[in-house]
Amino acid sequence: MNTATSTKSDRTDTRSESMANVHLTANGIHKTFGEADAETSALRGIDIDIDRGDFVAIMGPSGSGKSTLLYCLSGMDPVTDGTVTLHDGDADSVEVTALRQRDLAELRLTRMGFVFQQVHLLRNLTILDNVVLPGFTASPDEREAVVARARELLELVGIGELADREITQASGGQLQRAAIARALINSPDLVFGDEPTGALNASMAAEIMDLLVQVNREGRTVVLVTHDVNVAARANRVVVLRDGEIDGDLRRDDSQTDDQWAESLAGWLTSHGT
Amino acid sequence: MTPRRRTNDKSAIWIRMLRADYRRTRTTSVVLAGLIAMAALLAATGGSVLVQLTGAIGELFTTARTPDVVQMHAGEIDLAAVDAWAEDQTELTDWQVSETLPIPTDQLFLTDEPQSGSVLQPALVTQNQSFDLLLDLDDEVLVVGPGEIAMPLYYHQTQGLEVGDQVSVRLPERRFDFTVTSFLRDSMMNPTFATSKRLLVSTEDQRAISGLIAEPEYLIEFLVSDRSDTRAVSDAYTRTGPATNGPLLDRGTFFLLNAVSHGIGIAVLSLLAGLMVAVAAIALRFSFLTAIERDTHEIGVMKAIGMPRKGIRRLYLTKYVALALIGGVVGSLLSIPAARVVTASLRLQLGDPAGSWWLTTAPLLGAGLVVLAIVAWCALMLRRLGRISTMDALRASTPPRRRRRWLPTRKPRSRLTNSHLPAGFWMGMNDIRRSFRTHRMLLAVLTLCTFLVLVPLNLWTTVTSPTFITYLGTGVADLRLELRSPAAVASSSELMSALDQDPDVARVASFVTARFEVANTDGEWEQLPVETGEHSVFPLSYLNGTSPDSPDEISLSSLAADSMGAQIGEQITLRGETGSRQVTVVGVYQDMTNGGSTAKGMVPVDGEPIVWRTVLLDAADGVKPAELAERLSTSYPAVQTIQMSEFADQTLGDLITQTGNVAAAAALVAVVLTALIASMFAQMTIARDQSQIAIQRGLGVSDRGIRVQYLTRFLVVLVAGIGLGAVLVATVGRSMVASVIGSLGAPALRFDVEPLLAYGAVPMALTVTVGVAALIATRSFDDLGISRLNDE
């Protein structure tokens, strides 16, 4: 099987061999919820490097900690222990877990994009306004450029004609496309998705995944959480979590065709009980 | 399981759910219970004061045997004629004539302090034998010996006079010294604004002084067997009584005079109680909406498992009934000491009321009404629960709002994309526009608060403004000289010629006020003090018409004109001691002095009863009015010299002080109210918007950016509220004040607004309050992360 794999017993393989291309690094992340007497561990020492331009799918059974990992990696949830570092090419790295709320917000606004299972669009804004809001917030002096880019992105995701509609006047799939356009408005180089196709039917899910693949091909790193093997098959790396720990990590070989990759992934996931 | 057991289990669940709810909303619950307690406290105290007041007046009138009809008379009296008249009246059970010796204020000294600046009219009297008794503070009939004096409580309350202090009457011929042995309750002249005050001395002292007082006055007093005949006796005396040089008053008037001075307190308490109920209702609504936003999911679960709507309603209603009851009980208990404090002055002036079951039930009734109003309001609010569908609730979406059917679906007009406003500011404005229903309650509260501060404040700046003199029925001059004592009257011509030649005096005019009678709209004769003199020297500002120019013309105060139904150009009959004459009404002016019913004329007053004489004068250029006043006071000690700037204070001091107190209290209440409602509103909107906040935080909008949105929402609504409030003040507020002040004689009162205070300091104070409340409520969004939103 032409795949690079790692298992729980060989965790160091989840780390990138060349740090030069690493985009995001997690070191010993722990996350616990609840009070001391009723504490639940969601993540138990996660170490992972994510390469620039990678498309990583995080999978695992319910309660395995995959969404928690995504939120810890993006700085939305504070970690209990460990560090997350965002590497910026030749520039200095940023330790996400050491940032103050204000700086974290700035980081998410300018360098990260998010797509959620629930579309989480703001109810009092039109579709176009929802897309431009993060752009206006990040670049208040470049409004015309932001609007032009928002319209361009809406065309790109195929809902240009819906720009001026209320969010109550569009379907779930259309709203998820709007959410992708919003995620890309500030041209982030890292896009997170938390089950972005979870609330969509199969054909809509496929269309959304096409878009995310396209986003990845443009050079952006994509990290998404999914239950769906078909979604995971669009990634080039799949990490399986179990009980808050990495249970497996499979990377697609460049020589594999889509079918070969899908087949080997299915077998690998079965062997990991996913 | 027996039915009994099942009921117990159910109650236990309710109690557990209530406790859990209380733990979650401890602060809000305490604030709500506190508000209800405050409303109940005010209502209970109001009820208590009302019952104590009416009880105490009744008790005082019974013990003092207050007369049913009293004719005041100045001048000579034929006692035999009074007896003869009274014996002819079958309705009378008793009558008496009581001599009073008016002491000019400059001749009365309290612990060596002359009373010359006072507007009171003190008079020495002796104790009556059978009725109209002056009582001590234990409600016992007072007896004083030679050299002793019992002073009205007024002097104790306002001037700090104590038992044992010295009071002296320093007549030109002789000085009389007295020791204060007691303070007295006077059922007729107790109220602070009754200017006549009776000072009780022994018969011996009275006799000694009597010979030295030129013009004793008399109280001709009657008791009737059936009180329904009081009016008939009054009318009969006015028509045929032998000594009528003075006003005629009856028991009802004395009751009102006593009640009004304390009744204002009851009215204020009732108003405040009503306001607090409104505030509690608004706060409850915000708390309820917050709970609904927060509990929508739980409500969905309860509905999904089949709990009847009635049961869910009861769960919420139980909580609010519990809060209302706790508030009601606490308020009622607190009202016991509060009522004692509030009624301290009342009990001192009027004595303790006789025990009655009303004393206990009235406060409970007041508090009970508050609790009932709150519970009814809650029951009304809880209808909203029925509008939450199970599925909506389970999806934790907000309750569906009623759509206005008459509005067609349309594209949103305002867009962030097209706007040039900063994003946060636009978002705040958009939220107001898109959920105006939510914001209108806040708008209403802020409008109300602005109104609440500005009306009393503007009234206060009006009554303290130099132009307030316009409403006191006098022309604008530097000084006003009042000649009330016989000594002063005797020196009037000498005074006038001296003033005419005084180089420090620029202009001077003298006026004589004589008492006439005119017919009111019911055809009854009413007394009317008519001021005659050169009105053109210090012209009044007239509502309509002009000043009288000849003996056949008269100008009326607006209350007098209303009472007579007289219009400009109409003729009225002026009845005096020397006969009647027809005069034409040529002007109407505003006057809040002397009960508001006065007139200005040029009619001859020889032979008519003179009430008082006044002189108005302007100081010459370069002469300070204060220095001139000082000099005139020294040269003419019998004459009361008042600077016009102090005239309003002297005549309406109580009103001005009370207005100042009300303005300060209203400002405090408004600020507390604004802070309370703004923070509760912030809590509610944040509970409602938690998903929207979480989304924005997830996208990278900073907490500061989100806070800007909320501050925008609050401050824009505040600015609108202040604007609306100011408009209401200028329209409704002005009319409200005009109707109250109008009843005192100034129907066309205009607010004299102090712009820096009204439109600078007040908006600033409200803005800071709202801003701080909003900032505190939005100080941390830490719990509102998108990861948590996805967990739900």
mmCIF file of N, CA, C and O in Angstrom, chain B residues 666-722:
data_model
loop_
_atom_site.group_PDB
_atom_site.id
_atom_site.type_symbol
_atom_site.label_atom_id
_atom_site.label_comp_id
_atom_site.label_asym_id
_atom_site.label_seq_id
_atom_site.Cartn_x
_atom_site.Cartn_y
_atom_site.Cartn_z
ATOM 1 N N ALA B 666 -35.950 63.250 41.759
ATOM 2 C CA ALA B 666 -36.312 62.722 40.440
ATOM 3 C C ALA B 666 -35.051 62.387 39.642
ATOM 4 O O ALA B 666 -34.991 61.361 38.961
ATOM 5 N N ALA B 667 -34.038 63.251 39.744
ATOM 6 C CA ALA B 667 -32.795 62.998 39.008
ATOM 7 C C ALA B 667 -32.150 61.709 39.503
ATOM 8 O O ALA B 667 -31.715 60.868 38.703
ATOM 9 N N LEU B 668 -32.152 61.528 40.821
ATOM 10 C CA LEU B 668 -31.552 60.324 41.399
ATOM 11 C C LEU B 668 -32.320 59.081 40.941
ATOM 12 O O LEU B 668 -31.735 58.090 40.479
ATOM 13 N N VAL B 669 -33.656 59.158 41.046
ATOM 14 C CA VAL B 669 -34.493 58.016 40.654
ATOM 15 C C VAL B 669 -34.252 57.691 39.180
ATOM 16 O O VAL B 669 -34.090 56.529 38.795
ATOM 17 N N ALA B 670 -34.207 58.745 38.350
ATOM 18 C CA ALA B 670 -34.055 58.522 36.906
ATOM 19 C C ALA B 670 -32.718 57.861 36.593
ATOM 20 O O ALA B 670 -32.642 56.966 35.747
ATOM 21 N N VAL B 671 -31.670 58.300 37.275
ATOM 22 C CA VAL B 671 -30.348 57.718 36.997
ATOM 23 C C VAL B 671 -30.304 56.248 37.430
ATOM 24 O O VAL B 671 -29.856 55.369 36.683
ATOM 25 N N VAL B 672 -30.856 55.967 38.626
ATOM 26 C CA VAL B 672 -30.877 54.576 39.109
ATOM 27 C C VAL B 672 -31.708 53.720 38.149
ATOM 28 O O VAL B 672 -31.322 52.612 37.753
ATOM 29 N N LEU B 673 -32.856 54.274 37.779
ATOM 30 C CA LEU B 673 -33.765 53.570 36.865
ATOM 31 C C LEU B 673 -33.088 53.281 35.533
ATOM 32 O O LEU B 673 -33.154 52.169 35.005
ATOM 33 N N THR B 674 -32.420 54.295 35.008
ATOM 34 C CA THR B 674 -31.740 54.135 33.721
ATOM 35 C C THR B 674 -30.670 53.052 33.827
ATOM 36 O O THR B 674 -30.580 52.180 32.961
ATOM 37 N N ALA B 675 -29.887 53.103 34.911
ATOM 38 C CA ALA B 675 -28.815 52.121 35.077
ATOM 39 C C ALA B 675 -29.402 50.711 35.158
ATOM 40 O O ALA B 675 -28.933 49.773 34.501
ATOM 41 N N LEU B 676 -30.471 50.596 35.932
ATOM 42 C CA LEU B 676 -31.089 49.288 36.156
ATOM 43 C C LEU B 676 -31.650 48.715 34.857
ATOM 44 O O LEU B 676 -31.357 47.579 34.461
ATOM 45 N N ILE B 677 -32.452 49.532 34.193
ATOM 46 C CA ILE B 677 -33.122 49.041 32.988
ATOM 47 C C ILE B 677 -32.100 48.809 31.875
ATOM 48 O O ILE B 677 -32.167 47.820 31.149
ATOM 49 N N ALA B 678 -31.120 49.698 31.761
ATOM 50 C CA ALA B 678 -30.124 49.532 30.701
ATOM 51 C C ALA B 678 -29.343 48.234 30.919
ATOM 52 O O ALA B 678 -29.102 47.484 29.969
ATOM 53 N N SER B 679 -28.981 47.936 32.179
ATOM 54 C CA SER B 679 -28.195 46.716 32.366
ATOM 55 C C SER B 679 -29.063 45.472 32.177
ATOM 56 O O SER B 679 -28.595 44.467 31.646
ATOM 57 N N MET B 680 -30.341 45.557 32.592
ATOM 58 C CA MET B 680 -31.214 44.389 32.364
ATOM 59 C C MET B 680 -31.456 44.188 30.871
ATOM 60 O O MET B 680 -31.506 43.068 30.378
ATOM 61 N N PHE B 681 -31.613 45.297 30.164
ATOM 62 C CA PHE B 681 -31.824 45.201 28.725
ATOM 63 C C PHE B 681 -30.579 44.602 28.054
ATOM 64 O O PHE B 681 -30.686 43.760 27.166
ATOM 65 N N ALA B 682 -29.406 45.044 28.550
ATOM 66 C CA ALA B 682 -28.164 44.509 27.976
ATOM 67 C C ALA B 682 -28.081 43.002 28.210
ATOM 68 O O ALA B 682 -27.760 42.237 27.292
ATOM 69 N N GLN B 683 -28.431 42.579 29.413
ATOM 70 C CA GLN B 683 -28.401 41.135 29.702
ATOM 71 C C GLN B 683 -29.332 40.378 28.773
ATOM 72 O O GLN B 683 -28.999 39.323 28.252
ATOM 73 N N MET B 684 -30.534 40.955 28.582
ATOM 74 C CA MET B 684 -31.501 40.273 27.731
ATOM 75 C C MET B 684 -31.016 40.185 26.295
ATOM 76 O O MET B 684 -31.077 39.125 25.672
ATOM 77 N N THR B 685 -30.504 41.304 25.773
ATOM 78 C CA THR B 685 -30.103 41.277 24.367
ATOM 79 C C THR B 685 -28.892 40.355 24.180
ATOM 80 O O THR B 685 -28.794 39.667 23.170
ATOM 81 N N ILE B 686 -28.017 40.323 25.179
ATOM 82 C CA ILE B 686 -26.849 39.449 25.035
ATOM 83 C C ILE B 686 -27.287 37.986 25.086
ATOM 84 O O ILE B 686 -26.794 37.148 24.339
ATOM 85 N N ALA B 687 -28.276 37.701 25.967
ATOM 86 C CA ALA B 687 -28.801 36.326 26.012
ATOM 87 C C ALA B 687 -29.416 35.977 24.658
ATOM 88 O O ALA B 687 -29.239 34.884 24.128
ATOM 89 N N ARG B 688 -30.129 36.929 24.088
ATOM 90 C CA ARG B 688 -30.782 36.675 22.806
ATOM 91 C C ARG B 688 -29.751 36.543 21.677
ATOM 92 O O ARG B 688 -29.919 35.734 20.777
ATOM 93 N N ASP B 689 -28.707 37.344 21.752
ATOM 94 C CA ASP B 689 -27.752 37.406 20.640
ATOM 95 C C ASP B 689 -26.549 36.501 20.833
ATOM 96 O O ASP B 689 -25.560 36.656 20.122
ATOM 97 N N GLN B 690 -26.623 35.586 21.814
ATOM 98 C CA GLN B 690 -25.377 34.873 22.117
ATOM 99 C C GLN B 690 -24.813 34.141 20.895
ATOM 100 O O GLN B 690 -23.608 34.095 20.706
ATOM 101 N N SER B 691 -25.706 33.603 20.052
ATOM 102 C CA SER B 691 -25.183 32.897 18.881
ATOM 103 C C SER B 691 -24.505 33.893 17.929
ATOM 104 O O SER B 691 -23.441 33.608 17.377
ATOM 105 N N GLN B 692 -25.131 35.060 17.781
ATOM 106 C CA GLN B 692 -24.571 36.055 16.862
ATOM 107 C C GLN B 692 -23.215 36.565 17.356
ATOM 108 O O GLN B 692 -22.299 36.796 16.582
ATOM 109 N N ILE B 693 -23.127 36.709 18.697
ATOM 110 C CA ILE B 693 -21.852 37.166 19.268
ATOM 111 C C ILE B 693 -20.789 36.095 19.061
ATOM 112 O O ILE B 693 -19.654 36.376 18.654
ATOM 113 N N ALA B 694 -21.197 34.841 19.327
ATOM 114 C CA ALA B 694 -20.247 33.732 19.193
ATOM 115 C C ALA B 694 -19.736 33.636 17.758
ATOM 116 O O ALA B 694 -18.540 33.429 17.516
ATOM 117 N N ILE B 695 -20.648 33.807 16.799
ATOM 118 C CA ILE B 695 -20.237 33.723 15.388
ATOM 119 C C ILE B 695 -19.203 34.803 15.081
ATOM 120 O O ILE B 695 -18.152 34.546 14.498
ATOM 121 N N GLN B 696 -19.511 36.024 15.525
ATOM 122 C CA GLN B 696 -18.587 37.119 15.221
ATOM 123 C C GLN B 696 -17.233 36.900 15.887
ATOM 124 O O GLN B 696 -16.193 37.163 15.296
ATOM 125 N N ARG B 697 -17.276 36.392 17.136
ATOM 126 C CA ARG B 697 -15.998 36.129 17.810
ATOM 127 C C ARG B 697 -15.231 35.057 17.046
ATOM 128 O O ARG B 697 -14.012 35.125 16.882
ATOM 129 N N GLY B 698 -15.969 34.042 16.575
ATOM 130 C CA GLY B 698 -15.339 32.966 15.822
ATOM 131 C C GLY B 698 -14.677 33.490 14.556
ATOM 132 O O GLY B 698 -13.596 33.047 14.164
ATOM 133 N N LEU B 699 -15.352 34.467 13.918
ATOM 134 C CA LEU B 699 -14.816 35.006 12.668
ATOM 135 C C LEU B 699 -13.615 35.913 12.914
ATOM 136 O O LEU B 699 -12.880 36.236 11.988
ATOM 137 N N GLY B 700 -13.448 36.360 14.153
ATOM 138 C CA GLY B 700 -12.298 37.197 14.450
ATOM 139 C C GLY B 700 -12.658 38.639 14.757
ATOM 140 O O GLY B 700 -11.771 39.489 14.854
ATOM 141 N N VAL B 701 -13.975 38.928 14.905
ATOM 142 C CA VAL B 701 -14.337 40.288 15.324
ATOM 143 C C VAL B 701 -13.948 40.393 16.805
ATOM 144 O O VAL B 701 -14.264 39.508 17.597
ATOM 145 N N SER B 702 -13.242 41.457 17.147
ATOM 146 C CA SER B 702 -12.747 41.561 18.527
ATOM 147 C C SER B 702 -13.897 41.864 19.478
ATOM 148 O O SER B 702 -14.943 42.379 19.073
ATOM 149 N N ASP B 703 -13.680 41.555 20.768
ATOM 150 C CA ASP B 703 -14.706 41.857 21.774
ATOM 151 C C ASP B 703 -14.993 43.350 21.779
ATOM 152 O O ASP B 703 -16.125 43.786 21.993
ATOM 153 N N ARG B 704 -13.949 44.132 21.550
ATOM 154 C CA ARG B 704 -14.130 45.576 21.527
ATOM 155 C C ARG B 704 -15.064 45.971 20.379
ATOM 156 O O ARG B 704 -15.949 46.811 20.528
ATOM 157 N N GLY B 705 -14.855 45.312 19.230
ATOM 158 C CA GLY B 705 -15.694 45.586 18.067
ATOM 159 C C GLY B 705 -17.150 45.247 18.355
ATOM 160 O O GLY B 705 -18.058 45.984 17.955
ATOM 161 N N ILE B 706 -17.354 44.132 19.051
ATOM 162 C CA ILE B 706 -18.734 43.732 19.378
ATOM 163 C C ILE B 706 -19.326 44.709 20.387
ATOM 164 O O ILE B 706 -20.484 45.103 20.293
ATOM 165 N N ARG B 707 -18.478 45.133 21.333
ATOM 166 C CA ARG B 707 -18.942 46.088 22.346
ATOM 167 C C ARG B 707 -19.385 47.399 21.682
ATOM 168 O O ARG B 707 -20.359 48.009 22.096
ATOM 169 N N VAL B 708 -18.649 47.779 20.628
ATOM 170 C CA VAL B 708 -19.016 49.006 19.898
ATOM 171 C C VAL B 708 -20.439 48.880 19.358
ATOM 172 O O VAL B 708 -21.240 49.818 19.417
ATOM 173 N N GLN B 709 -20.777 47.681 18.870
ATOM 174 C CA GLN B 709 -22.124 47.471 18.336
ATOM 175 C C GLN B 709 -23.177 47.697 19.425
ATOM 176 O O GLN B 709 -24.202 48.347 19.202
ATOM 177 N N TYR B 710 -22.895 47.129 20.618
ATOM 178 C CA TYR B 710 -23.867 47.273 21.700
ATOM 179 C C TYR B 710 -23.942 48.699 22.203
ATOM 180 O O TYR B 710 -25.024 49.232 22.478
ATOM 181 N N LEU B 711 -22.779 49.345 22.315
ATOM 182 C CA LEU B 711 -22.790 50.748 22.760
ATOM 183 C C LEU B 711 -23.565 51.604 21.769
ATOM 184 O O LEU B 711 -24.323 52.481 22.151
ATOM 185 N N THR B 712 -23.368 51.310 20.471
ATOM 186 C CA THR B 712 -24.101 52.056 19.442
ATOM 187 C C THR B 712 -25.600 51.889 19.655
ATOM 188 O O THR B 712 -26.358 52.856 19.666
ATOM 189 N N ARG B 713 -26.008 50.617 19.849
ATOM 190 C CA ARG B 713 -27.435 50.357 20.037
ATOM 191 C C ARG B 713 -27.968 51.155 21.213
ATOM 192 O O ARG B 713 -29.006 51.809 21.125
ATOM 193 N N PHE B 714 -27.253 51.110 22.320
ATOM 194 C CA PHE B 714 -27.719 51.772 23.531
ATOM 195 C C PHE B 714 -27.711 53.280 23.375
ATOM 196 O O PHE B 714 -28.669 53.958 23.752
ATOM 197 N N LEU B 715 -26.625 53.775 22.822
ATOM 198 C CA LEU B 715 -26.496 55.237 22.789
ATOM 199 C C LEU B 715 -27.420 55.850 21.755
ATOM 200 O O LEU B 715 -27.964 56.931 21.974
ATOM 201 N N VAL B 716 -27.627 55.140 20.623
ATOM 202 C CA VAL B 716 -28.556 55.678 19.625
ATOM 203 C C VAL B 716 -29.967 55.710 20.214
ATOM 204 O O VAL B 716 -30.694 56.706 20.091
ATOM 205 N N VAL B 717 -30.356 54.624 20.902
ATOM 206 C CA VAL B 717 -31.679 54.604 21.533
ATOM 207 C C VAL B 717 -31.751 55.701 22.609
ATOM 208 O O VAL B 717 -32.766 56.379 22.754
ATOM 209 N N LEU B 718 -30.640 55.891 23.313
ATOM 210 C CA LEU B 718 -30.614 56.930 24.357
ATOM 211 C C LEU B 718 -30.816 58.316 23.751
ATOM 212 O O LEU B 718 -31.623 59.110 24.246
ATOM 213 N N VAL B 719 -30.096 58.577 22.659
ATOM 214 C CA VAL B 719 -30.221 59.896 22.020
ATOM 215 C C VAL B 719 -31.664 60.097 21.560
ATOM 216 O O VAL B 719 -32.267 61.153 21.792
ATOM 217 N N ALA B 720 -32.252 59.038 20.968
ATOM 218 C CA ALA B 720 -33.654 59.137 20.536
ATOM 219 C C ALA B 720 -34.545 59.368 21.757
ATOM 220 O O ALA B 720 -35.473 60.183 21.718
ATOM 221 N N GLY B 721 -34.253 58.645 22.851
ATOM 222 C CA GLY B 721 -35.047 58.785 24.079
ATOM 223 C C GLY B 721 -34.959 60.184 24.645
ATOM 224 O O GLY B 721 -35.969 60.770 25.039
ATOM 225 N N ILE B 722 -33.743 60.726 24.642
ATOM 226 C CA ILE B 722 -33.569 62.089 25.178
ATOM 227 C C ILE B 722 -34.327 63.087 24.299
ATOM 228 O O ILE B 722 -35.022 63.971 24.787
#
